[in-house]
PDB file of C-alpha atoms and ligand atoms in Angstrom:
ATOM      1  CA  MET A   1       0.133   0.139   0.014  1.00 50.00           C
ATOM      2  CA  LYS A   2       1.355   3.256  -0.800  1.00 52.00           C
ATOM      3  CA  LYS A   3       1.964   5.895   1.883  1.00 56.00           C
ATOM      4  CA  MET A   4      -0.446   8.566   2.124  1.00 57.00           C
ATOM      5  CA  THR A   5       0.613  12.302   2.453  1.00 63.00           C
ATOM      6  CA  GLY A   6      -0.851  14.194   5.420  1.00 65.00           C
ATOM      7  CA  SER A   7      -2.847  16.509   3.261  1.00 66.00           C
ATOM      8  CA  VAL A   8      -4.366  13.428   1.458  1.00 63.00           C
ATOM      9  CA  LYS A   9      -5.154  11.909   4.845  1.00 68.00           C
ATOM     10  CA  ILE A  10      -7.049  15.103   6.127  1.00 66.00           C
ATOM     11  CA  ALA A  11      -9.228  15.079   2.781  1.00 68.00           C
ATOM     12  CA  ILE A  12     -10.112  11.675   3.054  1.00 64.00           C
ATOM     13  CA  THR A  13     -11.258  12.087   6.889  1.00 68.00           C
ATOM     14  CA  ARG A  14     -12.998  15.491   5.665  1.00 73.00           C
ATOM     15  CA  TYR A  15     -14.683  13.413   3.022  1.00 70.00           C
ATOM     16  CA  MET A  16     -15.892  10.330   5.176  1.00 69.00           C
ATOM     17  CA  VAL A  17     -17.033  12.874   8.089  1.00 65.00           C
ATOM     18  CA  LEU A  18     -18.991  14.665   5.371  1.00 66.00           C
ATOM     19  CA  SER A  19     -20.681  11.587   4.010  1.00 69.00           C
ATOM     20  CA  ILE A  20     -21.416  10.335   7.580  1.00 64.00           C
ATOM     21  CA  VAL A  21     -23.217  13.792   8.330  1.00 60.00           C
ATOM     22  CA  LEU A  22     -25.043  13.632   5.001  1.00 63.00           C
ATOM     23  CA  MET A  23     -26.053   9.882   5.715  1.00 63.00           C
ATOM     24  CA  LEU A  24     -27.401  10.861   9.157  1.00 60.00           C
ATOM     25  CA  THR A  25     -29.410  13.816   7.613  1.00 57.00           C
ATOM     26  CA  VAL A  26     -31.039  11.647   5.298  1.00 54.00           C
ATOM     27  CA  ILE A  27     -31.994   8.942   7.949  1.00 53.00           C
ATOM     28  CA  THR A  28     -33.245  11.407  10.388  1.00 53.00           C
ATOM     29  CA  GLU A  29     -35.296  13.288   7.588  1.00 52.00           C
ATOM     30  CA  SER A  30     -37.011  10.192   6.426  1.00 51.00           C
ATOM     31  CA  MET A  31     -37.658   9.248  10.012  1.00 52.00           C
ATOM     32  CA  ALA A  32     -39.275  12.783  10.708  1.00 50.00           C
ATOM     33  CA  LYS A  33     -41.445  12.281   7.704  1.00 50.00           C
ATOM     34  CA  THR A  34     -42.902   9.099   9.113  1.00 52.00           C
ATOM     35  CA  ASN A  35     -43.179  10.485  12.389  1.00 59.00           C
ATOM     36  CA  THR A  36     -45.215  13.341  11.354  1.00 78.00           C
ATOM     37  CA  GLU A  37     -47.647  11.358   9.018  1.00 89.00           C
ATOM     38  CA  LYS A  38     -50.305   9.968  11.654  1.00 96.00           C
ATOM     39  CA  THR A  39     -53.374   8.678  10.171  1.00 98.00           C
ATOM     40  CA  GLY A  40     -56.789   8.169  12.328  1.00 98.00           C
ATOM     41  CA  ILE A  41     -60.238   7.204  12.228  1.00 98.00           C
ATOM     42  CA  LEU A  42     -63.411   9.274  13.527  1.00 98.00           C
ATOM     43  CA  LEU A  43     -66.497   7.377  13.815  1.00 98.00           C
ATOM     44  CA  VAL A  44     -69.632   9.726  13.825  1.00 98.00           C
ATOM     45  CA  SER A  45     -73.059   8.505  14.553  1.00 97.00           C
ATOM     46  CA  PHE A  46     -76.146  10.457  15.581  1.00 95.00           C
ATOM     47  CA  GLY A  47     -75.736   8.968  18.932  1.00 94.00           C
ATOM     48  CA  THR A  48     -78.078   7.258  21.547  1.00 92.00           C
ATOM     49  CA  SER A  49     -78.644   7.681  25.178  1.00 90.00           C
ATOM     50  CA  TYR A  50     -79.975   4.135  25.618  1.00 90.00           C
ATOM     51  CA  ALA A  51     -77.248   2.027  27.212  1.00 88.00           C
ATOM     52  CA  GLU A  52     -79.141  -0.948  25.832  1.00 88.00           C
ATOM     53  CA  ALA A  53     -78.890   0.467  22.326  1.00 92.00           C
ATOM     54  CA  GLN A  54     -75.096   0.922  22.720  1.00 93.00           C
ATOM     55  CA  VAL A  55     -74.358  -2.752  21.650  1.00 95.00           C
ATOM     56  CA  ALA A  56     -74.798  -1.841  18.069  1.00 96.00           C
ATOM     57  CA  LEU A  57     -72.144   1.178  18.385  1.00 97.00           C
ATOM     58  CA  ASP A  58     -70.058  -1.218  20.267  1.00 96.00           C
ATOM     59  CA  ASN A  59     -70.234  -3.691  17.292  1.00 97.00           C
ATOM     60  CA  ILE A  60     -69.054  -1.173  14.603  1.00 98.00           C
ATOM     61  CA  ASP A  61     -66.374  -0.094  16.942  1.00 98.00           C
ATOM     62  CA  GLU A  62     -65.425  -3.820  17.047  1.00 98.00           C
ATOM     63  CA  GLU A  63     -65.630  -4.232  13.360  1.00 98.00           C
ATOM     64  CA  VAL A  64     -63.490  -1.239  12.520  1.00 98.00           C
ATOM     65  CA  LYS A  65     -60.758  -2.029  14.701  1.00 98.00           C
ATOM     66  CA  LYS A  66     -60.519  -5.834  13.298  1.00 98.00           C
ATOM     67  CA  ASN A  67     -60.365  -4.325   9.676  1.00 98.00           C
ATOM     68  CA  PHE A  68     -57.901  -1.445  10.717  1.00 98.00           C
ATOM     69  CA  PRO A  69     -56.033  -2.649  13.694  1.00 98.00           C
ATOM     70  CA  GLU A  70     -52.996  -0.055  13.027  1.00 97.00           C
ATOM     71  CA  ILE A  71     -55.155   2.998  13.258  1.00 98.00           C
ATOM     72  CA  GLU A  72     -56.348   4.791  16.335  1.00 98.00           C
ATOM     73  CA  VAL A  73     -60.338   4.905  16.166  1.00 98.00           C
ATOM     74  CA  ARG A  74     -62.207   7.674  18.002  1.00 98.00           C
ATOM     75  CA  TRP A  75     -66.024   8.537  18.253  1.00 98.00           C
ATOM     76  CA  ALA A  76     -68.349  11.732  17.882  1.00 98.00           C
ATOM     77  CA  PHE A  77     -72.277  12.320  17.907  1.00 97.00           C
ATOM     78  CA  THR A  78     -73.857  14.690  15.837  1.00 95.00           C
ATOM     79  CA  SER A  79     -76.848  15.045  18.140  1.00 94.00           C
ATOM     80  CA  ASN A  80     -76.641  17.929  20.552  1.00 94.00           C
ATOM     81  CA  ILE A  81     -79.643  16.690  22.609  1.00 95.00           C
ATOM     82  CA  ILE A  82     -77.986  13.162  23.061  1.00 95.00           C
ATOM     83  CA  ARG A  83     -74.611  14.626  24.155  1.00 97.00           C
ATOM     84  CA  ARG A  84     -76.298  16.809  26.716  1.00 97.00           C
ATOM     85  CA  LYS A  85     -78.302  14.096  28.059  1.00 96.00           C
ATOM     86  CA  LEU A  86     -75.017  11.857  28.066  1.00 96.00           C
ATOM     87  CA  ALA A  87     -73.325  14.763  29.781  1.00 96.00           C
ATOM     88  CA  LYS A  88     -75.878  14.801  32.834  1.00 96.00           C
ATOM     89  CA  GLN A  89     -75.395  10.942  33.018  1.00 94.00           C
ATOM     90  CA  GLY A  90     -71.492  11.969  33.536  1.00 95.00           C
ATOM     91  CA  ARG A  91     -70.156  10.701  30.183  1.00 95.00           C
ATOM     92  CA  HIS A  92     -68.759  13.112  27.699  1.00 96.00           C
ATOM     93  CA  VAL A  93     -69.067  12.542  24.138  1.00 97.00           C
ATOM     94  CA  ASP A  94     -67.450  14.788  21.517  1.00 98.00           C
ATOM     95  CA  SER A  95     -69.106  16.822  18.687  1.00 98.00           C
ATOM     96  CA  PRO A  96     -67.468  16.096  15.289  1.00 98.00           C
ATOM     97  CA  ALA A  97     -65.739  19.579  15.416  1.00 98.00           C
ATOM     98  CA  GLU A  98     -64.271  18.805  19.078  1.00 98.00           C
ATOM     99  CA  ALA A  99     -62.833  15.608  17.846  1.00 98.00           C
ATOM    100  CA  ILE A 100     -61.473  16.772  14.908  1.00 98.00           C
ATOM    101  CA  ALA A 101     -59.735  19.668  16.791  1.00 97.00           C
ATOM    102  CA  LYS A 102     -58.554  17.410  19.641  1.00 98.00           C
ATOM    103  CA  MET A 103     -57.291  14.982  16.843  1.00 98.00           C
ATOM    104  CA  GLY A 104     -55.170  17.949  15.564  1.00 97.00           C
ATOM    105  CA  ASN A 105     -53.681  18.833  18.964  1.00 96.00           C
ATOM    106  CA  ASP A 106     -52.860  14.942  19.255  1.00 97.00           C
ATOM    107  CA  GLY A 107     -50.680  15.032  16.104  1.00 96.00           C
ATOM    108  CA  PHE A 108     -52.821  13.596  13.748  1.00 97.00           C
ATOM    109  CA  THR A 109     -52.046  14.840  10.066  1.00 97.00           C
ATOM    110  CA  LYS A 110     -54.707  12.550   8.130  1.00 97.00           C
ATOM    111  CA  LEU A 111     -58.362  11.714   9.243  1.00 98.00           C
ATOM    112  CA  ALA A 112     -61.023   9.579   7.756  1.00 98.00           C
ATOM    113  CA  VAL A 113     -64.344  10.461   9.138  1.00 98.00           C
ATOM    114  CA  GLN A 114     -66.916   7.810   8.813  1.00 98.00           C
ATOM    115  CA  SER A 115     -70.510   8.679   8.738  1.00 98.00           C
ATOM    116  CA  LEU A 116     -72.806   6.226  10.467  1.00 98.00           C
ATOM    117  CA  HIS A 117     -75.856   7.751   9.297  1.00 98.00           C
ATOM    118  CA  ILE A 118     -78.315   5.547   7.255  1.00 98.00           C
ATOM    119  CA  ILE A 119     -78.764   8.262   4.586  1.00 98.00           C
ATOM    120  CA  PRO A 120     -77.141  11.513   3.286  1.00 98.00           C
ATOM    121  CA  GLY A 121     -79.671  13.540   4.919  1.00 97.00           C
ATOM    122  CA  VAL A 122     -79.404  16.711   7.264  1.00 96.00           C
ATOM    123  CA  GLU A 123     -77.042  14.807   9.842  1.00 96.00           C
ATOM    124  CA  TYR A 124     -74.699  13.818   6.906  1.00 97.00           C
ATOM    125  CA  GLU A 125     -74.911  17.196   5.375  1.00 98.00           C
ATOM    126  CA  SER A 126     -73.941  18.981   8.495  1.00 97.00           C
ATOM    127  CA  LEU A 127     -70.913  16.663   9.117  1.00 98.00           C
ATOM    128  CA  LYS A 128     -69.583  17.277   5.415  1.00 98.00           C
ATOM    129  CA  LYS A 129     -69.610  21.149   6.008  1.00 98.00           C
ATOM    130  CA  THR A 130     -67.548  20.368   9.210  1.00 98.00           C
ATOM    131  CA  VAL A 131     -65.229  18.266   7.321  1.00 98.00           C
ATOM    132  CA  ASP A 132     -64.775  20.751   4.402  1.00 98.00           C
ATOM    133  CA  ALA A 133     -64.375  23.268   6.868  1.00 97.00           C
ATOM    134  CA  PHE A 134     -61.429  21.646   8.776  1.00 97.00           C
ATOM    135  CA  ASN A 135     -60.019  21.015   5.257  1.00 96.00           C
ATOM    136  CA  GLN A 136     -59.576  24.652   4.803  1.00 95.00           C
ATOM    137  CA  ILE A 137     -57.817  25.441   8.135  1.00 92.00           C
ATOM    138  CA  PRO A 138     -53.780  25.119   7.921  1.00 86.00           C
ATOM    139  CA  LYS A 139     -53.416  24.035  11.402  1.00 88.00           C
ATOM    140  CA  GLY A 140     -54.293  20.572  13.074  1.00 91.00           C
ATOM    141  CA  VAL A 141     -55.330  17.680  10.758  1.00 96.00           C
ATOM    142  CA  LYS A 142     -54.103  18.471   7.232  1.00 95.00           C
ATOM    143  CA  GLN A 143     -56.396  16.344   5.385  1.00 97.00           C
ATOM    144  CA  LEU A 144     -59.620  14.958   5.999  1.00 98.00           C
ATOM    145  CA  ALA A 145     -61.719  12.415   3.889  1.00 98.00           C
ATOM    146  CA  LEU A 146     -65.656  11.742   4.556  1.00 98.00           C
ATOM    147  CA  GLY A 147     -66.764   8.247   4.402  1.00 98.00           C
ATOM    148  CA  LYS A 148     -70.154   8.028   2.882  1.00 98.00           C
ATOM    149  CA  SER A 149     -73.514   6.971   4.730  1.00 98.00           C
ATOM    150  CA  LEU A 150     -74.822   3.468   4.824  1.00 98.00           C
ATOM    151  CA  LEU A 151     -76.896   4.301   1.764  1.00 98.00           C
ATOM    152  CA  TYR A 152     -75.357   6.490  -0.743  1.00 98.00           C
ATOM    153  CA  GLU A 153     -74.604   5.218  -4.259  1.00 97.00           C
ATOM    154  CA  HIS A 154     -77.642   3.322  -5.749  1.00 97.00           C
ATOM    155  CA  ASP A 155     -75.947  -0.030  -5.335  1.00 97.00           C
ATOM    156  CA  ASN A 156     -75.801   0.419  -1.640  1.00 97.00           C
ATOM    157  CA  ILE A 157     -79.705  -0.022  -1.647  1.00 98.00           C
ATOM    158  CA  LYS A 158     -79.704  -3.334  -3.396  1.00 97.00           C
ATOM    159  CA  GLU A 159     -76.828  -4.819  -1.493  1.00 98.00           C
ATOM    160  CA  LEU A 160     -78.540  -3.668   2.015  1.00 98.00           C
ATOM    161  CA  CYS A 161     -81.800  -5.311   0.820  1.00 98.00           C
ATOM    162  CA  SER A 162     -80.293  -8.630   0.168  1.00 97.00           C
ATOM    163  CA  LYS A 163     -78.045  -8.363   3.378  1.00 98.00           C
ATOM    164  CA  LEU A 164     -81.411  -7.447   5.381  1.00 98.00           C
ATOM    165  CA  GLU A 165     -83.211 -10.336   4.208  1.00 97.00           C
ATOM    166  CA  ARG A 166     -80.439 -12.553   5.691  1.00 95.00           C
ATOM    167  CA  GLY A 167     -81.515 -11.242   8.926  1.00 95.00           C
ATOM    168  CA  PHE A 168     -85.190 -11.483   8.629  1.00 96.00           C
ATOM    169  CA  PRO A 169     -86.583 -13.966  11.426  1.00 93.00           C
ATOM    170  CA  THR A 170     -89.016 -15.885   9.184  1.00 86.00           C
ATOM    171  CA  THR A 171     -89.973 -17.308   5.755  1.00 82.00           C
ATOM    172  CA  ARG A 172     -93.581 -18.117   6.427  1.00 88.00           C
ATOM    173  CA  LEU A 173     -96.061 -16.785   3.977  1.00 87.00           C
ATOM    174  CA  ASP A 174     -98.509 -15.528   6.447  1.00 92.00           C
ATOM    175  CA  ASP A 175     -95.957 -13.486   8.039  1.00 96.00           C
ATOM    176  CA  ALA A 176     -94.832  -9.834   6.987  1.00 98.00           C
ATOM    177  CA  ILE A 177     -91.859  -7.888   7.875  1.00 98.00           C
ATOM    178  CA  VAL A 178     -92.292  -4.188   8.586  1.00 98.00           C
ATOM    179  CA  LEU A 179     -89.252  -2.073   8.950  1.00 98.00           C
ATOM    180  CA  MET A 180     -89.353   1.203  10.665  1.00 98.00           C
ATOM    181  CA  GLY A 181     -86.851   3.871   9.199  1.00 98.00           C
ATOM    182  CA  HIS A 182     -86.332   7.393  10.631  1.00 98.00           C
ATOM    183  CA  GLY A 183     -87.666   9.483   7.624  1.00 98.00           C
ATOM    184  CA  THR A 184     -86.876  13.018   7.011  1.00 98.00           C
ATOM    185  CA  PHE A 185     -88.232  16.202   5.365  1.00 98.00           C
ATOM    186  CA  HIS A 186     -84.705  16.135   3.386  1.00 98.00           C
ATOM    187  CA  GLN A 187     -84.821  15.372  -0.368  1.00 98.00           C
ATOM    188  CA  SER A 188     -82.837  12.206   0.614  1.00 98.00           C
ATOM    189  CA  ASN A 189     -86.044  10.743   2.151  1.00 98.00           C
ATOM    190  CA  ILE A 190     -86.254   9.372  -1.484  1.00 98.00           C
ATOM    191  CA  TYR A 191     -83.867   6.396  -0.393  1.00 98.00           C
ATOM    192  CA  TYR A 192     -86.790   4.875   1.852  1.00 98.00           C
ATOM    193  CA  PRO A 193     -89.193   4.333  -1.342  1.00 98.00           C
ATOM    194  CA  GLY A 194     -85.931   3.127  -3.005  1.00 98.00           C
ATOM    195  CA  VAL A 195     -85.520   0.402  -0.340  1.00 98.00           C
ATOM    196  CA  GLN A 196     -89.247  -0.386  -0.496  1.00 98.00           C
ATOM    197  CA  TYR A 197     -88.794  -0.887  -4.234  1.00 98.00           C
ATOM    198  CA  TYR A 198     -85.951  -3.461  -3.820  1.00 98.00           C
ATOM    199  CA  LEU A 199     -87.589  -5.062  -0.893  1.00 98.00           C
ATOM    200  CA  TRP A 200     -90.495  -5.848  -2.917  1.00 97.00           C
ATOM    201  CA  GLN A 201     -88.367  -7.529  -5.697  1.00 97.00           C
ATOM    202  CA  LEU A 202     -87.126  -9.929  -2.985  1.00 97.00           C
ATOM    203  CA  SER A 203     -90.842 -10.477  -1.445  1.00 96.00           C
ATOM    204  CA  THR A 204     -94.257  -8.441  -1.452  1.00 96.00           C
ATOM    205  CA  ARG A 205     -94.437  -9.242   2.460  1.00 97.00           C
ATOM    206  CA  TYR A 206     -91.479  -6.971   3.162  1.00 98.00           C
ATOM    207  CA  PHE A 207     -92.274  -3.321   3.972  1.00 98.00           C
ATOM    208  CA  MET A 208     -90.585  -0.164   4.680  1.00 98.00           C
ATOM    209  CA  GLY A 209     -92.282   2.418   6.722  1.00 98.00           C
ATOM    210  CA  THR A 210     -90.933   5.702   8.296  1.00 98.00           C
ATOM    211  CA  VAL A 211     -91.626   7.527  11.610  1.00 97.00           C
ATOM    212  CA  GLU A 212     -90.959  11.086   9.987  1.00 97.00           C
ATOM    213  CA  GLY A 213     -91.017  10.720   6.308  1.00 98.00           C
ATOM    214  CA  TYR A 214     -92.467   8.633   3.393  1.00 98.00           C
ATOM    215  CA  PRO A 215     -93.586   5.703   3.180  1.00 98.00           C
ATOM    216  CA  ASN A 216     -95.540   6.296   6.319  1.00 98.00           C
ATOM    217  CA  LEU A 217     -97.515   3.547   8.303  1.00 98.00           C
ATOM    218  CA  ASP A 218    -100.507   4.318   6.340  1.00 98.00           C
ATOM    219  CA  ASP A 219     -98.759   3.586   3.464  1.00 98.00           C
ATOM    220  CA  VAL A 220     -97.393   0.266   4.800  1.00 98.00           C
ATOM    221  CA  LEU A 221    -100.978  -0.782   5.940  1.00 98.00           C
ATOM    222  CA  PHE A 222    -102.616  -0.079   2.682  1.00 97.00           C
ATOM    223  CA  SER A 223    -100.368  -2.517   0.866  1.00 96.00           C
ATOM    224  CA  LEU A 224    -100.331  -5.111   4.082  1.00 96.00           C
ATOM    225  CA  LYS A 225    -104.166  -5.178   3.863  1.00 96.00           C
ATOM    226  CA  LYS A 226    -104.248  -6.279   0.289  1.00 96.00           C
ATOM    227  CA  GLN A 227    -102.329  -9.644   1.323  1.00 95.00           C
ATOM    228  CA  LYS A 228    -103.058 -12.646   3.628  1.00 95.00           C
ATOM    229  CA  ILE A 229    -100.931 -11.668   6.356  1.00 96.00           C
ATOM    230  CA  LYS A 230    -101.582 -12.989  10.260  1.00 96.00           C
ATOM    231  CA  ARG A 231     -98.271 -12.209  12.016  1.00 97.00           C
ATOM    232  CA  ILE A 232     -96.053  -8.928  11.642  1.00 98.00           C
ATOM    233  CA  TRP A 233     -92.404  -8.999  12.846  1.00 98.00           C
ATOM    234  CA  LEU A 234     -91.552  -5.153  13.450  1.00 98.00           C
ATOM    235  CA  MET A 235     -87.875  -4.276  13.120  1.00 98.00           C
ATOM    236  CA  PRO A 236     -85.954  -0.818  13.311  1.00 98.00           C
ATOM    237  CA  PHE A 237     -84.314   0.193   9.926  1.00 98.00           C
ATOM    238  CA  MET A 238     -81.980   2.476  12.142  1.00 97.00           C
ATOM    239  CA  SER A 239     -78.572   1.843  13.084  1.00 96.00           C
ATOM    240  CA  VAL A 240     -79.429   1.498  16.717  1.00 96.00           C
ATOM    241  CA  ALA A 241     -82.761   0.133  18.558  1.00 95.00           C
ATOM    242  CA  GLY A 242     -82.883   3.571  20.623  1.00 94.00           C
ATOM    243  CA  ASP A 243     -85.854   5.826  21.396  1.00 93.00           C
ATOM    244  CA  HIS A 244     -87.602   5.331  18.201  1.00 95.00           C
ATOM    245  CA  ALA A 245     -87.676   1.462  18.106  1.00 96.00           C
ATOM    246  CA  ARG A 246     -88.304   1.035  21.992  1.00 96.00           C
ATOM    247  CA  ASN A 247     -91.086   3.666  22.180  1.00 96.00           C
ATOM    248  CA  ASP A 248     -92.797   4.582  18.677  1.00 97.00           C
ATOM    249  CA  MET A 249     -92.298   1.188  17.335  1.00 98.00           C
ATOM    250  CA  ALA A 250     -92.397  -1.383  20.116  1.00 98.00           C
ATOM    251  CA  GLY A 251     -94.055   0.617  23.063  1.00 97.00           C
ATOM    252  CA  ASP A 252     -97.202  -0.018  24.579  1.00 97.00           C
ATOM    253  CA  ASP A 253     -98.863   3.511  23.990  1.00 97.00           C
ATOM    254  CA  ALA A 254    -101.869   3.289  21.901  1.00 97.00           C
ATOM    255  CA  ASP A 255     -99.873   5.393  19.085  1.00 97.00           C
ATOM    256  CA  SER A 256     -96.942   2.899  18.718  1.00 98.00           C
ATOM    257  CA  TRP A 257     -96.885   0.778  15.813  1.00 98.00           C
ATOM    258  CA  LYS A 258     -97.201  -2.224  17.589  1.00 98.00           C
ATOM    259  CA  SER A 259    -100.416  -1.063  19.085  1.00 98.00           C
ATOM    260  CA  ILE A 260    -101.836   0.331  15.852  1.00 98.00           C
ATOM    261  CA  LEU A 261    -101.052  -3.059  13.986  1.00 98.00           C
ATOM    262  CA  GLU A 262    -102.399  -5.156  16.779  1.00 98.00           C
ATOM    263  CA  ALA A 263    -105.781  -2.751  16.536  1.00 98.00           C
ATOM    264  CA  GLU A 264    -105.875  -3.721  12.955  1.00 97.00           C
ATOM    265  CA  GLY A 265    -106.158  -7.576  14.082  1.00 97.00           C
ATOM    266  CA  TYR A 266    -102.512  -8.627  13.489  1.00 98.00           C
ATOM    267  CA  GLU A 267    -100.291 -10.462  15.765  1.00 98.00           C
ATOM    268  CA  VAL A 268     -97.113  -8.434  16.405  1.00 98.00           C
ATOM    269  CA  LYS A 269     -93.635  -9.340  17.360  1.00 98.00           C
ATOM    270  CA  PRO A 270     -91.309  -6.349  17.593  1.00 98.00           C
ATOM    271  CA  LEU A 271     -87.348  -7.229  17.274  1.00 97.00           C
ATOM    272  CA  LEU A 272     -85.070  -4.710  19.084  1.00 96.00           C
ATOM    273  CA  LYS A 273     -81.993  -5.059  16.983  1.00 95.00           C
ATOM    274  CA  GLY A 274     -80.298  -2.053  15.267  1.00 96.00           C
ATOM    275  CA  LEU A 275     -78.887  -2.739  11.774  1.00 97.00           C
ATOM    276  CA  ALA A 276     -75.303  -2.035  13.301  1.00 97.00           C
ATOM    277  CA  GLU A 277     -75.801  -5.080  15.009  1.00 97.00           C
ATOM    278  CA  GLN A 278     -75.670  -7.015  11.823  1.00 97.00           C
ATOM    279  CA  ASP A 279     -71.984  -7.612  10.562  1.00 97.00           C
ATOM    280  CA  ASP A 280     -72.755  -8.043   6.924  1.00 97.00           C
ATOM    281  CA  ILE A 281     -74.607  -4.681   7.038  1.00 98.00           C
ATOM    282  CA  VAL A 282     -71.566  -2.864   9.194  1.00 98.00           C
ATOM    283  CA  ASN A 283     -69.419  -4.091   6.395  1.00 98.00           C
ATOM    284  CA  ILE A 284     -71.002  -1.517   4.001  1.00 98.00           C
ATOM    285  CA  TRP A 285     -69.954   1.300   6.465  1.00 98.00           C
ATOM    286  CA  ILE A 286     -66.448  -0.380   6.414  1.00 98.00           C
ATOM    287  CA  ASN A 287     -66.119  -0.428   2.618  1.00 98.00           C
ATOM    288  CA  HIS A 288     -67.175   3.280   2.554  1.00 98.00           C
ATOM    289  CA  LEU A 289     -64.449   3.663   5.285  1.00 98.00           C
ATOM    290  CA  LYS A 290     -61.999   2.021   2.980  1.00 98.00           C
ATOM    291  CA  ASP A 291     -62.746   4.269   0.116  1.00 98.00           C
ATOM    292  CA  ALA A 292     -62.000   7.570   2.433  1.00 98.00           C
ATOM    293  CA  LEU A 293     -58.784   5.837   3.491  1.00 98.00           C
ATOM    294  CA  TYR A 294     -57.636   5.292  -0.058  1.00 98.00           C
ATOM    295  CA  GLU A 295     -58.784   8.975  -0.714  1.00 97.00           C
ATOM    296  CA  LEU A 296     -56.148  10.151   1.917  1.00 97.00           C
ATOM    297  CA  GLU A 297     -53.372   8.193   0.438  1.00 93.00           C
ATOM    298  CA  ASN A 298     -53.852   9.470  -2.924  1.00 82.00           C
TER     299      ASN A 298
HETATM  300 CO1  LIG B   1     -85.886  11.064  15.484  1.00 53.35          CO
END
């Protein structure tokens, strides 16, 4: 080996030191990059103050965590009334805006906000406004994507109807199934007649009714009476079996659907099970969440 002069040695040492410094800079920079990107999931429901109805939301929580084990999941309720009721019981649940702001403070940079609403109605639109607003704010979470409600694309309606049928408790020809949806004055109420259309393709003994929109219970009765039905199974067409299901549908008051249908001479069997308690139905929301997470990556 050739003997090196002092100046060559210094030059080599300088070169090596420089390379090491450069390498370290590249490594720490790439580490910093992976550290600063943090994706989270925010599940947003209307909410429920019924402890018995919480099982449906717990089931969604479980299914989401099973599908996305690496991502932190948090919750928010859109209903102020329900959040106030829960606060009186000592349980704090964030509004969507509160939850998003907190997640920004906790270092989340990307957020998939999943709507757990049934239709894209008033609650969904208000959530969309919140998500759009946070997308404009330079501080906190940098990018948010909104996951669609259970029914959004046309195909969701058909898919839901065939999954609903799998969960129906009867196939007897003198039995009918009557679903109680919420219904709304919002134009997206049109999803409920849409559901009825596809349910009737499966069987004329399946009925979709709503509490606050159309079809209403009179519409259901009109079609029911044309057939030889003896027994009616009442089921909520809502994510949880909460207040409407327990009182307006299955309650003992004279104006509950159960009482009205009994007065019409039918045997009535209410089932208190929310849509979110059925895993294959929850899967429709999970697919919408997958789309939202995909949107964040691209
Ligand atoms: Co209501």
